[in-house]
Amino acid sequence: MNKSIKPKSLILKALFLLFLIITGSVFTVSAQNEPALRVEPPFWWAGMKHSKLQLLVYGKNISGTSVDFSYQGIALRETTSVSNPDYLFLTLEMAPDVKPGSFDIRFIRNRKTEFTYRYELRARREGSASRQGFTASDVIYLLMPDRFANGDPSNDNMPGMLEQANRSNPSGRHGGDIAGIKNHLGYLSDLGITALWINPLLENNNPAYSYHGYAITDFYRIDPRFGTNQDYLDLVEQAHSKGIKVIKDMIFNHCGINHWFIRNLPMENWIHQHPEFTRSNFRAECISDPYASEADRTKMLTGWFDNHMPDFDQRNPLITEYLIQNSIWWIEYAGLDGIRLDTQPYPYKEMIAEWGIRVAGEYPDFTIVGEAWLNKEGMLSYYQKDSPLSRGYNSHLPSVTDFPLYGAMQQAFTEKEGWSEGMARLYYVLAQDFLFSDPYRNLIFLDNHDLNRYYNTIRKDKEALKRALAFMLTTRGIPQIYYGTELLMDGEEHKGHGEIRRDFPGGWAGDPVNAFTREGRTPEQNEVFDYMQKILQWRKNSKAVANGRLTHFIPENGIYVYFRTADEESVMVIVNNSKEERMLETERFREALAGYQQAHEVITSKTIDVNGRIKVGAESAMILELKK
Ligand code: CA
């Protein structure tokens, strides 16, 4: 603790430390490798749209030094001291025509230079600003890097990292890494996915549960057990060369308790502090609730996610700017195609809006999907850019996680058909899309790393899984598939997260089977893999699914029929959820079928006549590319 902190905050800090000790989360990281001076962002780029740059400077007693540098086109606009004298915040302003190069920033006291940092202004990549984010033309594959493949066993345990690998512990680190992902880009490309969402890869130097990555201890460094920053850059480049986009998982709500700036806080309001440990109420609903009490809203926003996850106070412009710049740094540095933002409703919504504007200002076609875990359409809509419902608030995030459709898909494919059950669930959810500004950009999914494995949800009914996939891959929205779905992986969330985050078989040397190969998969796994592959590979070139409008017909007799129609292309999808084979009369679909005679069925590659009646197998789906 330093002396410049006010007595009240000292008491709070003492309580805070006490809490850390009581909860057993007190840090034991040694300071041996701490650099004398940290500057973040560590470098920047010439030619960014936003002219200002905030540098967080961290060095022993650096406050009170004077700052000196000279570089054509860069001016020092502001120097901000905070209560902790080990920090200094600089605001630089860059001219639009500033040239790439580097310069020494000197920190001087009594005419002596105490610290020097060589700051680099790099040249931007060509086309950097015009990158195309992920869209409905993509299918995203979500994987947990610790659980996918161990491409480099030599990094399983790394010096200075608190948690060691232990594959027998479902909540421990298993050794998966960036090299493992790189090794299997061919598998992913062959399956037909076009984007990867990888759970967080940044350093999580925590004594336990470090594998999932959501308690970051360094915002500028890939965890060495996953690889280096350069390994990540190489992964993005190799993925791009195979037609696969990369989406980074980012967290603005909290970080890990072992983060160096948490161990020595810049100021009291860097994070939310409470006299005793206070958890969020996790009721995201109260942010948009017109009747919400201040007490509930405050607890939601200021409570911590967990006792090892200190909660940022994004009303503080210094931490807000830090996080915004960090995201832009990674987009530019690694050549990212998208961001998945963790826990969208938990940071102050004003910060999210500012962030959305800033990212779009640099990259107009970039995509951010916010994890807004809300089960009702109206409440979810609130978090999407240009929402018609948010009464003056605009998040500026183009995409949101579609939990209402997820909820419908949990039941639709396995229950008995009824007025409101079965296929009608899908219909009723989609019929509410007028509540969204752009439902075609909603992220749609059967499961993810926080949810029951879908195969388990549908009671291991392989045919139901195939129908659900056919639906999800052809309805509106941006589909996301969780790794292992193609292998019929199962697991229940209530038995522990390890159950739903099992290792991909074959990702580790010596695994009894290698499911990355056809020979290593069971006949059932190959059947589902092939089914997905057929749709995914076809989908890559389907303008109707990527951009076409959706027209659907009220489900009848357990059959749901809809069309995706773009300029010159139309696709008809028939989902028969009933246990009987049916002869489907097409007269009812005349408005969408007019002018078409035949269709190419994507899964079986058969040509069928679409006039009159179509034979639809029991419990199956047909995807029909219509032909004149
Ligand atoms: Ca490894």
PDB file of N, CA and C and ligand atoms in Angstrom, residues 149-157 174-177 225-226, ligand 1:
ATOM      1  N   ALA A 149      -6.547 -29.826 -28.605  1.00  0.00           N
ATOM      2  CA  ALA A 149      -5.418 -30.662 -29.029  1.00  0.00           C
ATOM      3  C   ALA A 149      -4.123 -30.128 -28.435  1.00  0.00           C
ATOM      4  N   ASN A 150      -3.293 -31.037 -27.988  1.00  0.00           N
ATOM      5  CA  ASN A 150      -2.008 -30.676 -27.404  1.00  0.00           C
ATOM      6  C   ASN A 150      -0.927 -30.839 -28.463  1.00  0.00           C
ATOM      7  N   GLY A 151      -0.648 -29.769 -29.166  1.00  0.00           N
ATOM      8  CA  GLY A 151       0.339 -29.830 -30.252  1.00  0.00           C
ATOM      9  C   GLY A 151       1.764 -29.695 -29.750  1.00  0.00           C
ATOM     10  N   ASP A 152       1.919 -29.235 -28.507  1.00  0.00           N
ATOM     11  CA  ASP A 152       3.266 -28.999 -27.986  1.00  0.00           C
ATOM     12  C   ASP A 152       3.327 -29.350 -26.494  1.00  0.00           C
ATOM     13  N   PRO A 153       3.594 -30.615 -26.190  1.00  0.00           N
ATOM     14  CA  PRO A 153       3.643 -31.015 -24.769  1.00  0.00           C
ATOM     15  C   PRO A 153       4.713 -30.270 -23.975  1.00  0.00           C
ATOM     16  N   SER A 154       5.701 -29.678 -24.661  1.00  0.00           N
ATOM     17  CA  SER A 154       6.769 -28.996 -23.916  1.00  0.00           C
ATOM     18  C   SER A 154       6.277 -27.717 -23.242  1.00  0.00           C
ATOM     19  N   ASN A 155       5.103 -27.204 -23.632  1.00  0.00           N
ATOM     20  CA  ASN A 155       4.612 -25.983 -22.980  1.00  0.00           C
ATOM     21  C   ASN A 155       3.516 -26.278 -21.936  1.00  0.00           C
ATOM     22  N   ASP A 156       3.287 -27.544 -21.633  1.00  0.00           N
ATOM     23  CA  ASP A 156       2.205 -27.880 -20.693  1.00  0.00           C
ATOM     24  C   ASP A 156       2.435 -27.237 -19.327  1.00  0.00           C
ATOM     25  N   ASN A 157       3.682 -27.243 -18.893  1.00  0.00           N
ATOM     26  CA  ASN A 157       4.051 -26.567 -17.641  1.00  0.00           C
ATOM     27  C   ASN A 157       5.120 -25.542 -17.992  1.00  0.00           C
ATOM     28  N   HIS A 174      -5.250 -29.279 -19.244  1.00  0.00           N
ATOM     29  CA  HIS A 174      -4.985 -30.545 -19.914  1.00  0.00           C
ATOM     30  C   HIS A 174      -3.859 -30.463 -20.938  1.00  0.00           C
ATOM     31  N   GLY A 175      -3.445 -29.251 -21.272  1.00  0.00           N
ATOM     32  CA  GLY A 175      -2.273 -29.118 -22.137  1.00  0.00           C
ATOM     33  C   GLY A 175      -2.558 -28.728 -23.580  1.00  0.00           C
ATOM     34  N   GLY A 176      -3.824 -28.590 -23.938  1.00  0.00           N
ATOM     35  CA  GLY A 176      -4.151 -28.150 -25.298  1.00  0.00           C
ATOM     36  C   GLY A 176      -3.550 -26.772 -25.557  1.00  0.00           C
ATOM     37  N   ASP A 177      -3.308 -26.471 -26.833  1.00  0.00           N
ATOM     38  CA  ASP A 177      -2.596 -25.217 -27.130  1.00  0.00           C
ATOM     39  C   ASP A 177      -2.826 -24.758 -28.579  1.00  0.00           C
ATOM     40  N   ARG A 225       1.359 -21.264 -21.836  1.00  0.00           N
ATOM     41  CA  ARG A 225       0.990 -22.673 -21.952  1.00  0.00           C
ATOM     42  C   ARG A 225       0.166 -22.917 -23.214  1.00  0.00           C
ATOM     43  N   PHE A 226      -0.315 -21.834 -23.827  1.00  0.00           N
ATOM     44  CA  PHE A 226      -0.972 -21.954 -25.138  1.00  0.00           C
ATOM     45  C   PHE A 226       0.009 -21.662 -26.280  1.00  0.00           C
TER      46      PHE A 226
HETATM   47 CA    CA B   1       0.688 -28.069 -24.621  1.00  0.00          CA
END
